[in-house]
Tab-separated table of C-alpha atoms in Angstrom:
chain	number	residue	atom	x	y	z
A	26	ALA	CA	-13.772	-8.997	-6.589
A	27	GLN	CA	-10.087	-8.301	-6.978
A	28	ARG	CA	-7.534	-10.173	-4.936
A	29	VAL	CA	-3.744	-10.314	-4.670
A	30	THR	CA	-1.906	-13.276	-3.158
A	31	GLN	CA	1.705	-13.278	-2.019
A	32	PRO	CA	2.381	-16.801	-0.733
A	33	GLU	CA	5.688	-16.043	1.029
A	34	LYS	CA	5.602	-13.905	4.176
A	35	LEU	CA	9.351	-14.180	4.634
A	36	LEU	CA	12.137	-14.807	2.131
A	37	SER	CA	15.849	-14.956	2.860
A	38	VAL	CA	18.403	-14.938	0.054
A	39	PHE	CA	22.198	-14.787	0.042
A	40	LYS	CA	23.852	-11.753	-1.446
A	41	GLY	CA	24.567	-12.353	-5.125
A	42	ALA	CA	21.904	-15.050	-5.468
A	43	PRO	CA	18.793	-14.634	-7.636
A	44	VAL	CA	15.595	-13.318	-6.063
A	45	GLU	CA	12.012	-14.133	-6.992
A	46	LEU	CA	9.040	-12.786	-5.053
A	47	LYS	CA	5.794	-14.419	-6.073
A	48	CYS	CA	2.513	-12.643	-6.763
A	49	ASN	CA	-0.730	-14.073	-8.078
A	50	TYR	CA	-3.889	-12.123	-8.713
A	51	SER	CA	-7.580	-12.602	-9.286
A	52	TYR	CA	-9.503	-10.087	-11.378
A	53	SER	CA	-12.141	-10.573	-14.030
A	54	GLY	CA	-11.039	-7.725	-16.286
A	55	SER	CA	-7.666	-6.402	-17.423
A	56	PRO	CA	-5.747	-5.382	-14.320
A	57	GLU	CA	-2.851	-3.055	-13.850
A	58	LEU	CA	-0.176	-4.577	-11.605
A	59	PHE	CA	2.390	-2.852	-9.420
A	60	TRP	CA	5.177	-3.681	-7.018
A	61	TYR	CA	5.615	-1.357	-4.039
A	62	VAL	CA	8.518	-1.446	-1.590
A	63	GLN	CA	8.902	-0.254	1.985
A	64	TYR	CA	12.474	0.128	3.201
A	65	SER	CA	13.156	0.407	6.912
A	66	ARG	CA	11.902	3.732	8.300
A	67	GLN	CA	10.812	4.950	4.861
A	68	ARG	CA	7.459	5.451	3.208
A	69	LEU	CA	5.886	2.879	0.988
A	70	GLN	CA	6.896	3.729	-2.568
A	71	LEU	CA	6.370	2.449	-6.066
A	72	LEU	CA	9.080	0.117	-7.341
A	73	LEU	CA	7.705	-0.698	-10.758
A	74	ARG	CA	4.488	-1.049	-12.713
A	75	HIS	CA	3.466	-3.520	-15.363
A	76	ILE	CA	2.570	-1.017	-18.031
A	77	SER	CA	6.010	0.605	-17.989
A	78	ARG	CA	7.858	-2.658	-18.675
A	79	GLU	CA	10.892	-1.160	-16.997
A	80	SER	CA	13.729	-2.425	-14.814
A	81	ILE	CA	14.172	-0.540	-11.557
A	82	LYS	CA	17.148	-1.212	-9.271
A	83	GLY	CA	17.723	-4.393	-11.281
A	84	PHE	CA	14.208	-5.704	-10.611
A	85	THR	CA	11.834	-6.789	-13.361
A	86	ALA	CA	8.328	-8.239	-13.341
A	87	ASP	CA	6.422	-9.865	-16.170
A	88	LEU	CA	2.668	-10.143	-16.300
A	89	ASN	CA	1.591	-13.686	-17.152
A	90	LYS	CA	-2.122	-13.551	-17.868
A	91	GLY	CA	-2.382	-17.302	-18.354
A	92	GLU	CA	-1.040	-17.995	-14.869
A	93	THR	CA	-2.439	-14.717	-13.438
A	94	SER	CA	0.976	-13.971	-11.991
A	95	PHE	CA	3.261	-10.947	-11.682
A	96	HIS	CA	6.408	-12.272	-10.036
A	97	LEU	CA	9.241	-9.884	-9.142
A	98	LYS	CA	12.746	-10.992	-10.099
A	99	LYS	CA	16.325	-9.845	-9.722
A	100	PRO	CA	19.297	-11.870	-10.940
A	101	PHE	CA	21.776	-10.852	-8.226
A	102	ALA	CA	20.544	-9.784	-4.796
A	103	GLN	CA	22.168	-6.866	-2.990
A	104	GLU	CA	22.090	-6.083	0.724
A	105	GLU	CA	20.152	-2.871	0.105
A	106	ASP	CA	17.299	-4.929	-1.365
A	107	SER	CA	16.251	-5.996	2.139
A	108	ALA	CA	12.754	-4.549	2.577
A	109	MET	CA	9.044	-5.305	2.621
A	110	TYR	CA	7.611	-5.850	-0.848
A	111	TYR	CA	3.944	-5.553	-1.768
A	112	CYS	CA	2.261	-6.585	-4.983
A	113	ALA	CA	-0.789	-4.455	-5.853
A	114	LEU	CA	-3.561	-4.347	-8.426
A	115	THR	CA	-6.028	-1.825	-9.784
A	116	GLY	CA	-8.972	-2.466	-12.025
A	117	GLY	CA	-11.558	-0.292	-13.671
A	118	ASN	CA	-12.808	1.049	-10.349
A	119	GLU	CA	-9.382	2.462	-9.510
A	120	LYS	CA	-9.435	0.704	-6.134
A	121	LEU	CA	-5.843	-0.179	-5.280
A	122	THR	CA	-5.653	-3.612	-3.645
A	123	PHE	CA	-2.501	-4.926	-1.984
A	124	GLY	CA	-1.256	-8.393	-1.149
A	125	THR	CA	-0.091	-9.353	2.322
A	126	GLY	CA	3.528	-8.559	1.556
A	127	THR	CA	6.839	-10.444	1.558
A	128	ARG	CA	9.675	-9.452	3.847
A	129	LEU	CA	12.907	-9.981	1.917
A	130	THR	CA	16.145	-10.357	3.847
A	131	ILE	CA	19.462	-10.453	2.031
A	132	ILE	CA	22.087	-12.436	3.909
A	133	PRO	CA	25.589	-10.971	3.548
B	7	ASN	CA	7.129	19.556	-1.836
B	8	ALA	CA	5.446	17.809	1.116
B	9	GLY	CA	3.508	15.180	-0.867
B	10	VAL	CA	1.130	13.357	1.499
B	11	THR	CA	1.111	14.504	5.116
B	12	GLN	CA	-0.575	12.608	7.952
B	13	THR	CA	-1.173	13.759	11.495
B	14	PRO	CA	-0.570	12.636	14.155
B	15	LYS	CA	2.390	10.251	13.783
B	16	PHE	CA	1.647	8.431	17.039
B	17	GLN	CA	-1.470	8.162	19.201
B	18	VAL	CA	-2.597	6.156	22.198
B	19	LEU	CA	-6.321	5.935	22.855
B	20	LYS	CA	-8.415	4.301	25.526
B	21	THR	CA	-11.157	1.946	24.450
B	22	GLY	CA	-14.259	3.932	23.569
B	23	GLN	CA	-12.481	7.193	22.825
B	24	SER	CA	-12.831	8.880	19.473
B	25	MET	CA	-10.292	10.545	17.244
B	26	THR	CA	-9.727	11.770	13.711
B	27	LEU	CA	-6.676	11.045	11.605
B	28	GLN	CA	-5.891	13.844	9.216
B	29	CYS	CA	-4.438	13.522	5.736
B	30	ALA	CA	-3.572	16.204	3.213
B	31	GLN	CA	-1.912	16.067	-0.191
B	32	ASP	CA	-0.496	18.895	-2.254
B	33	MET	CA	-0.218	17.111	-5.605
B	34	ASN	CA	-3.725	17.978	-6.867
B	35	HIS	CA	-4.648	14.292	-6.930
B	36	ASN	CA	-8.236	13.195	-7.360
B	37	SER	CA	-8.024	9.809	-5.608
B	38	MET	CA	-7.255	9.333	-1.935
B	39	TYR	CA	-7.117	6.208	0.207
B	40	TRP	CA	-6.921	5.042	3.813
B	41	TYR	CA	-5.231	1.728	4.595
B	42	ARG	CA	-4.345	-0.126	7.760
B	43	GLN	CA	-1.209	-2.248	7.992
B	44	ASP	CA	-1.128	-5.215	10.327
B	45	PRO	CA	1.528	-7.942	10.664
B	46	GLY	CA	0.761	-10.827	8.345
B	47	MET	CA	-2.223	-9.012	6.851
B	48	GLY	CA	-0.482	-6.536	4.595
B	49	LEU	CA	-2.256	-3.329	3.666
B	50	ARG	CA	-6.013	-3.472	3.763
B	51	LEU	CA	-8.158	-0.752	2.246
B	52	ILE	CA	-10.509	0.937	4.700
B	53	TYR	CA	-12.071	3.626	2.521
B	54	TYR	CA	-11.215	5.406	-0.661
B	55	SER	CA	-12.354	8.517	-2.473
B	56	ALA	CA	-12.184	8.690	-6.244
B	57	SER	CA	-12.914	12.405	-6.295
B	58	GLU	CA	-13.949	15.288	-4.098
B	59	GLY	CA	-17.361	14.604	-2.604
B	60	THR	CA	-17.337	10.845	-3.129
B	61	THR	CA	-16.290	8.042	-0.800
B	62	ASP	CA	-16.532	4.271	-1.033
B	63	LYS	CA	-15.990	1.421	1.376
B	64	GLY	CA	-12.960	-0.756	1.060
B	65	GLU	CA	-12.230	-4.160	2.524
B	66	VAL	CA	-12.433	-3.276	6.243
B	67	PRO	CA	-14.691	-0.215	6.756
B	68	ASN	CA	-16.452	-1.255	9.972
B	69	GLY	CA	-15.743	1.070	12.877
B	70	TYR	CA	-14.515	3.894	10.660
B	71	ASN	CA	-15.946	6.923	8.918
B	72	VAL	CA	-14.322	9.235	6.396
B	73	SER	CA	-14.749	12.744	5.088
B	74	ARG	CA	-13.395	14.095	1.838
B	75	LEU	CA	-13.387	17.691	3.004
B	76	ASN	CA	-12.021	19.067	-0.246
B	77	LYS	CA	-9.661	17.905	-2.955
B	78	ARG	CA	-6.640	18.136	-0.635
B	79	GLU	CA	-7.934	16.556	2.556
B	80	PHE	CA	-9.282	13.130	3.466
B	81	SER	CA	-9.868	12.387	7.145
B	82	LEU	CA	-10.492	9.080	8.912
B	83	ARG	CA	-12.562	9.020	12.114
B	84	LEU	CA	-12.783	6.353	14.783
B	85	GLU	CA	-16.002	7.032	16.690
B	86	SER	CA	-15.447	4.506	19.477
B	87	ALA	CA	-11.976	3.008	19.393
B	88	ALA	CA	-11.480	-0.702	20.046
B	89	PRO	CA	-8.256	-2.662	20.701
B	90	SER	CA	-8.763	-4.395	17.324
B	91	GLN	CA	-8.130	-1.023	15.707
B	92	THR	CA	-4.564	-0.950	16.978
B	93	SER	CA	-2.604	-0.673	13.753
B	94	VAL	CA	-0.502	1.533	11.526
B	95	TYR	CA	-2.659	3.693	9.297
B	96	PHE	CA	-1.550	4.978	5.924
B	97	CYS	CA	-3.077	7.624	3.740
B	98	ALA	CA	-2.310	7.670	0.021
B	99	SER	CA	-3.228	9.678	-3.037
B	100	SER	CA	-3.024	9.234	-6.797
B	101	GLU	CA	-4.130	10.869	-9.995
B	102	ALA	CA	-7.288	9.497	-11.530
B	103	GLY	CA	-6.832	6.401	-13.644
B	104	ALA	CA	-5.811	2.802	-13.067
B	105	PHE	CA	-2.230	3.157	-14.251
B	106	THR	CA	-1.043	5.868	-11.936
B	107	GLU	CA	1.323	5.709	-8.990
B	108	ALA	CA	0.023	6.048	-5.448
B	109	PHE	CA	1.955	8.265	-3.032
B	110	PHE	CA	1.889	7.409	0.649
B	111	GLY	CA	2.089	9.326	3.875
B	112	GLN	CA	4.508	8.388	6.617
B	113	GLY	CA	1.881	6.533	8.617
B	114	THR	CA	0.133	6.928	11.977
B	115	ARG	CA	0.856	4.345	14.650
B	116	LEU	CA	-2.303	3.984	16.733
B	117	THR	CA	-2.548	1.958	19.920
B	118	VAL	CA	-5.892	1.375	21.607
B	119	VAL	CA	-5.655	0.173	25.198
């Protein structure tokens, strides 16, 4: 079975401070990991994916297979980063499994 | 380009009533999904369809049925609604393959009283 764990339901960070949203996964094979974001009154949308190894809106995420983690990081938080963030995983069956989400609030 | 379209956006049902949530995508995607979003529970997969004519149960399929009518459309039916099915429902689609992006509809807010 595949499982995604996001231990923090809520996270508040001051503007300009670093941000780290935690994600751990459980999957027996080689997973593909994603971060999705839902801004207020907008659709859920892809933020970044592991395989692309890209930085989007200043966010990066590194897959650590030893710790089975895919934490999302940003060095300097901005007010527009306030949103709901979901870590997600797919395996060979293409079933997309989400974590419970972390609501990030940036304090001005 | 509409992407993924869900109807209706809002619905109130009485316990025991039935209804169908409609979802259509215009991106020629093979895979389609239905999720429910509840506070503190995140998004939980109800059913998914890897291709036209196939459907598989997700994490929380009880009380729901689905139909993959064609490649574009994937409907979710509640045969006898219960208050526990009060939730926000999201439809999504993606190309085949584990590395592809999923595109989401705007959601349907369902209340069962």
